[in-house]
Amino acid sequence: MKASVFFTHQEVARPELRGQTAVVIDVLRATSTIVAALDAGATAIHPVVSVADAVRLATSLGRGEALLAGERGGRRVEGFHLGNSPAEFTTERVHAKRVVMSTTNGTAALVAASAAQRTVVASLVNLSAVAAEVAAAERLAVVCAGHAGRFSMDDALCAGMLLRRLSERTAALELDDSGRAALALASSFEVDADSLLRCAWGAVLAGLGREDDVRWCARVDALDLVPELSDGLIRS
Ligand code: MLT
């Protein structure tokens, strides 16, 4: 397997992804929340870049058919049913519902990676399940959402942990420079709730009263869903 890592989704050139399997990571919190939503019984998630497009899409799907979810600056978008906290995506709220979701970085990363042959949604909570799912890919692109176009430690650590799991399964793992850096990073840091709270965005979320979300997102391998984006919809 040849694997490359993009530390921000802005680095991704869509044509480069053709024929590849992409794994999209936004540990805090979009991809963790997507796993939570599907685990709670949501039928599908529509990742959308802008708030205006999310509203348009939800309206076209019909009243009562779709829930609007998302954040800006870590806070629920005004008028949306849900924010971007995994705790909000309970069975009572989302079971049998579609969710139209727009977040600052995570859904933009998913849309950017949708040019790949397969686009898989990963986070710490479903890491080993994703590793097993993509282990046979010939070309893998690990796309970190990053934060506002910049490196994000939580995503990079998760990317490195994914590569470590793949190296245990695949004898011939060829990494680009970013992949080698991510792997080295994951070997140097313990990933747990406290280390995520020390990441820049983890600290911001704690300041917004969302420390419990960060702790939830730190539960490595808690779930075994492998959500996949296809034709604009994420399903597991
Ligand atoms: C994002 O997409 O930027 C994040 O998921 C932000 C957040 O934690 O809500």
Short mmCIF file of C-alpha atoms and ligand atoms in Angstrom, two decimals:
data_model
loop_
_atom_site.label_atom_id
_atom_site.label_comp_id
_atom_site.label_asym_id
_atom_site.label_seq_id
_atom_site.Cartn_x
_atom_site.Cartn_y
_atom_site.Cartn_z
CA MET A 1 0.00 0.00 0.00
CA LYS A 2 1.12 3.55 -0.80
CA ALA A 3 -0.27 6.00 1.73
CA SER A 4 -0.07 9.76 1.86
CA VAL A 5 -1.28 12.17 4.51
CA PHE A 6 -2.75 15.63 3.98
CA PHE A 7 -2.60 17.61 7.22
CA THR A 8 -5.29 20.00 5.98
CA HIS A 9 -8.07 19.44 3.48
CA GLN A 10 -6.97 22.57 1.63
CA GLU A 11 -3.84 20.65 0.50
CA VAL A 12 -5.96 18.14 -1.39
CA ALA A 13 -6.10 18.45 -5.16
CA ARG A 14 -9.27 16.62 -6.10
CA PRO A 15 -7.91 15.03 -9.33
CA GLU A 16 -5.05 13.53 -7.29
CA LEU A 17 -7.56 11.44 -5.33
CA ARG A 18 -9.06 9.67 -8.34
CA GLY A 19 -8.69 5.92 -8.01
CA GLN A 20 -7.61 6.21 -4.37
CA THR A 21 -9.27 5.33 -1.09
CA ALA A 22 -9.56 8.44 1.07
CA VAL A 23 -9.94 8.39 4.84
CA VAL A 24 -11.24 11.67 6.26
CA ILE A 25 -10.43 12.61 9.87
CA ASP A 26 -11.86 15.40 12.01
CA VAL A 27 -11.49 14.04 15.53
CA LEU A 28 -12.80 17.26 17.13
CA ARG A 29 -15.53 16.81 16.28
CA ALA A 30 -17.23 16.33 12.92
CA THR A 31 -16.19 12.81 12.00
CA SER A 32 -16.64 11.63 15.60
CA THR A 33 -20.14 13.13 15.60
CA ILE A 34 -20.99 11.49 12.26
CA VAL A 35 -20.06 8.10 13.75
CA ALA A 36 -22.23 8.93 16.79
CA ALA A 37 -25.17 9.95 14.58
CA LEU A 38 -25.09 6.76 12.53
CA ASP A 39 -24.64 4.67 15.67
CA ALA A 40 -27.77 6.32 17.05
CA GLY A 41 -29.73 5.26 13.97
CA ALA A 42 -29.59 8.24 11.61
CA THR A 43 -30.19 6.87 8.10
CA ALA A 44 -27.65 9.12 6.38
CA ILE A 45 -25.64 12.31 6.72
CA HIS A 46 -25.37 14.86 3.90
CA PRO A 47 -22.09 16.74 4.40
CA VAL A 48 -22.36 20.28 3.06
CA VAL A 49 -19.81 23.10 3.01
CA SER A 50 -21.91 26.22 3.55
CA VAL A 51 -24.75 26.98 5.94
CA ALA A 52 -26.80 28.40 3.07
CA ASP A 53 -26.42 25.19 1.04
CA ALA A 54 -27.37 23.13 4.09
CA VAL A 55 -30.59 25.11 4.54
CA ARG A 56 -31.39 24.84 0.81
CA LEU A 57 -30.80 21.08 0.79
CA ALA A 58 -32.86 20.45 3.95
CA THR A 59 -35.69 22.53 2.50
CA SER A 60 -35.61 20.59 -0.77
CA LEU A 61 -35.75 17.30 1.17
CA GLY A 62 -39.01 18.45 2.76
CA ARG A 63 -40.16 19.54 6.17
CA GLY A 64 -39.70 16.89 8.83
CA GLU A 65 -37.55 14.76 6.53
CA ALA A 66 -34.15 16.11 7.46
CA LEU A 67 -32.53 17.57 10.54
CA LEU A 68 -30.10 20.45 10.15
CA ALA A 69 -26.91 20.09 12.15
CA GLY A 70 -23.65 21.96 12.38
CA GLU A 71 -21.54 24.60 13.98
CA ARG A 72 -19.53 27.70 13.42
CA GLY A 73 -16.90 28.58 15.98
CA GLY A 74 -17.89 25.42 17.87
CA ARG A 75 -21.42 26.71 18.52
CA ARG A 76 -24.65 25.42 16.97
CA VAL A 77 -25.67 27.40 13.89
CA GLU A 78 -28.65 29.56 14.76
CA GLY A 79 -31.90 27.96 13.63
CA PHE A 80 -30.37 24.48 13.25
CA HIS A 81 -31.88 21.54 15.13
CA LEU A 82 -28.54 20.22 16.33
CA GLY A 83 -24.98 21.43 16.77
CA ASN A 84 -21.87 19.32 16.34
CA SER A 85 -21.78 17.62 19.73
CA PRO A 86 -21.89 13.81 19.65
CA ALA A 87 -23.99 13.98 22.83
CA GLU A 88 -26.85 15.67 20.94
CA PHE A 89 -27.17 12.82 18.46
CA THR A 90 -29.29 10.54 20.62
CA THR A 91 -31.54 7.79 19.30
CA GLU A 92 -34.55 9.89 20.32
CA ARG A 93 -33.38 12.80 18.14
CA VAL A 94 -31.93 11.16 15.07
CA HIS A 95 -33.22 7.60 14.68
CA ALA A 96 -34.59 7.05 11.12
CA LYS A 97 -33.74 10.67 10.18
CA ARG A 98 -31.47 12.15 7.57
CA VAL A 99 -29.09 14.80 8.82
CA VAL A 100 -27.85 17.67 6.68
CA MET A 101 -24.61 18.77 8.29
CA SER A 102 -22.31 21.74 7.83
CA THR A 103 -19.25 22.31 10.04
CA THR A 104 -16.32 24.67 9.70
CA ASN A 105 -13.65 22.20 8.59
CA GLY A 106 -14.95 18.63 8.78
CA THR A 107 -17.69 18.67 6.19
CA ALA A 108 -15.48 20.71 3.84
CA ALA A 109 -12.83 17.96 4.17
CA LEU A 110 -15.43 15.33 3.32
CA VAL A 111 -16.57 17.22 0.25
CA ALA A 112 -12.94 17.74 -0.84
CA ALA A 113 -12.24 14.01 -0.45
CA SER A 114 -15.38 12.92 -2.27
CA ALA A 115 -13.40 12.82 -5.54
CA ALA A 116 -11.74 9.60 -4.33
CA GLN A 117 -12.89 6.18 -5.47
CA ARG A 118 -13.93 5.45 -1.88
CA THR A 119 -14.29 8.00 0.91
CA VAL A 120 -14.32 6.57 4.42
CA VAL A 121 -15.07 8.52 7.62
CA ALA A 122 -12.65 7.98 10.50
CA SER A 123 -12.04 9.17 13.98
CA LEU A 124 -10.47 7.78 17.11
CA VAL A 125 -13.77 6.15 18.09
CA ASN A 126 -13.82 3.86 15.04
CA LEU A 127 -10.11 3.70 14.24
CA SER A 128 -9.49 -0.07 14.18
CA ALA A 129 -12.69 -0.73 12.23
CA VAL A 130 -11.54 1.75 9.57
CA ALA A 131 -8.04 0.24 9.50
CA ALA A 132 -9.51 -3.20 8.83
CA GLU A 133 -11.79 -1.80 6.12
CA VAL A 134 -9.06 0.00 4.14
CA ALA A 135 -6.18 -2.43 4.74
CA ALA A 136 -6.41 -3.86 1.23
CA ALA A 137 -6.34 -0.50 -0.59
CA GLU A 138 -3.45 0.02 -3.00
CA ARG A 139 -3.43 3.82 -2.70
CA LEU A 140 -4.60 5.51 0.46
CA ALA A 141 -5.01 9.25 1.07
CA VAL A 142 -5.52 10.21 4.70
CA VAL A 143 -7.19 13.61 4.68
CA CYS A 144 -7.12 15.53 7.95
CA ALA A 145 -9.64 18.35 8.25
CA GLY A 146 -7.15 20.55 10.09
CA HIS A 147 -8.35 23.83 11.52
CA ALA A 148 -8.83 26.97 9.42
CA GLY A 149 -6.29 25.73 6.90
CA ARG A 150 -3.73 24.85 9.54
CA PHE A 151 -2.29 21.70 11.09
CA SER A 152 -4.40 20.22 13.85
CA MET A 153 -2.68 17.94 16.37
CA ASP A 154 -5.73 15.78 17.13
CA ASP A 155 -6.26 14.90 13.46
CA ALA A 156 -2.55 14.31 12.83
CA LEU A 157 -2.30 11.97 15.83
CA CYS A 158 -5.31 10.01 14.63
CA ALA A 159 -3.78 9.79 11.12
CA GLY A 160 -0.54 8.43 12.64
CA MET A 161 -2.43 5.90 14.75
CA LEU A 162 -4.28 4.72 11.65
CA LEU A 163 -0.97 4.26 9.82
CA ARG A 164 0.42 2.35 12.78
CA ARG A 165 -2.52 -0.05 12.67
CA LEU A 166 -2.05 -0.43 8.91
CA SER A 167 1.68 -1.11 9.32
CA GLU A 168 0.76 -3.97 11.66
CA ARG A 169 -1.50 -5.46 8.97
CA THR A 170 0.41 -4.65 5.78
CA ALA A 171 4.03 -5.65 5.27
CA ALA A 172 4.62 -3.22 2.42
CA LEU A 173 3.43 0.18 3.60
CA GLU A 174 5.04 3.02 1.64
CA LEU A 175 4.60 6.43 3.22
CA ASP A 176 5.14 9.94 1.93
CA ASP A 177 6.94 12.48 4.13
CA SER A 178 3.70 13.58 5.82
CA GLY A 179 2.83 9.96 6.50
CA ARG A 180 6.21 9.35 8.12
CA ALA A 181 5.78 12.50 10.22
CA ALA A 182 2.27 11.45 11.33
CA LEU A 183 3.51 7.99 12.29
CA ALA A 184 6.42 9.48 14.28
CA LEU A 185 4.02 11.85 16.04
CA ALA A 186 1.69 9.02 17.04
CA SER A 187 4.67 7.10 18.45
CA SER A 188 5.68 10.08 20.62
CA PHE A 189 2.35 10.99 22.23
CA GLU A 190 -0.13 9.12 24.34
CA VAL A 191 -3.61 9.79 22.97
CA ASP A 192 -6.26 10.12 25.64
CA ALA A 193 -8.81 12.67 26.78
CA ASP A 194 -6.20 14.78 28.55
CA SER A 195 -3.92 14.97 25.51
CA LEU A 196 -6.89 15.94 23.29
CA LEU A 197 -7.82 18.65 25.79
CA ARG A 198 -4.29 20.05 25.40
CA CYS A 199 -4.75 20.34 21.60
CA ALA A 200 -5.65 23.88 20.54
CA TRP A 201 -9.22 23.09 19.47
CA GLY A 202 -9.75 20.72 22.41
CA ALA A 203 -8.96 23.62 24.74
CA VAL A 204 -11.36 25.91 22.86
CA LEU A 205 -14.13 23.31 23.12
CA ALA A 206 -13.48 22.92 26.85
CA GLY A 207 -13.76 26.70 27.16
CA LEU A 208 -17.15 26.50 25.44
CA GLY A 209 -18.30 23.98 28.06
CA ARG A 210 -17.76 21.00 25.74
CA GLU A 211 -15.09 19.09 27.65
CA ASP A 212 -17.37 16.04 27.73
CA ASP A 213 -17.40 16.03 23.90
CA VAL A 214 -13.60 15.95 23.85
CA ARG A 215 -13.63 13.06 26.31
CA TRP A 216 -16.19 11.22 24.15
CA CYS A 217 -14.07 11.75 21.02
CA ALA A 218 -11.00 10.31 22.83
CA ARG A 219 -12.58 6.85 23.29
CA VAL A 220 -10.32 4.91 20.92
CA ASP A 221 -12.11 2.00 19.21
CA ALA A 222 -15.34 2.44 21.16
CA LEU A 223 -17.43 1.75 18.04
CA ASP A 224 -16.99 -0.41 14.98
CA LEU A 225 -18.97 1.47 12.36
CA VAL A 226 -17.27 2.39 9.10
CA PRO A 227 -19.25 5.25 7.54
CA GLU A 228 -18.66 5.82 3.86
CA LEU A 229 -19.50 8.80 1.65
CA SER A 230 -21.00 7.94 -1.69
CA ASP A 231 -23.12 10.10 -4.02
CA GLY A 232 -23.20 12.88 -1.43
CA LEU A 233 -24.50 10.67 1.40
CA ILE A 234 -22.66 9.16 4.35
CA ARG A 235 -24.01 5.81 5.48
CA SER A 236 -22.55 2.98 7.51
C1 MLT B 1 -15.10 21.50 12.37
O1 MLT B 1 -15.64 20.96 11.39
O2 MLT B 1 -14.39 22.51 12.26
C2 MLT B 1 -15.24 20.94 13.76
O3 MLT B 1 -15.87 19.75 13.78
C3 MLT B 1 -15.49 21.98 14.78
C4 MLT B 1 -16.22 21.54 16.04
O4 MLT B 1 -15.62 20.99 16.97
O5 MLT B 1 -17.42 21.75 16.13
#
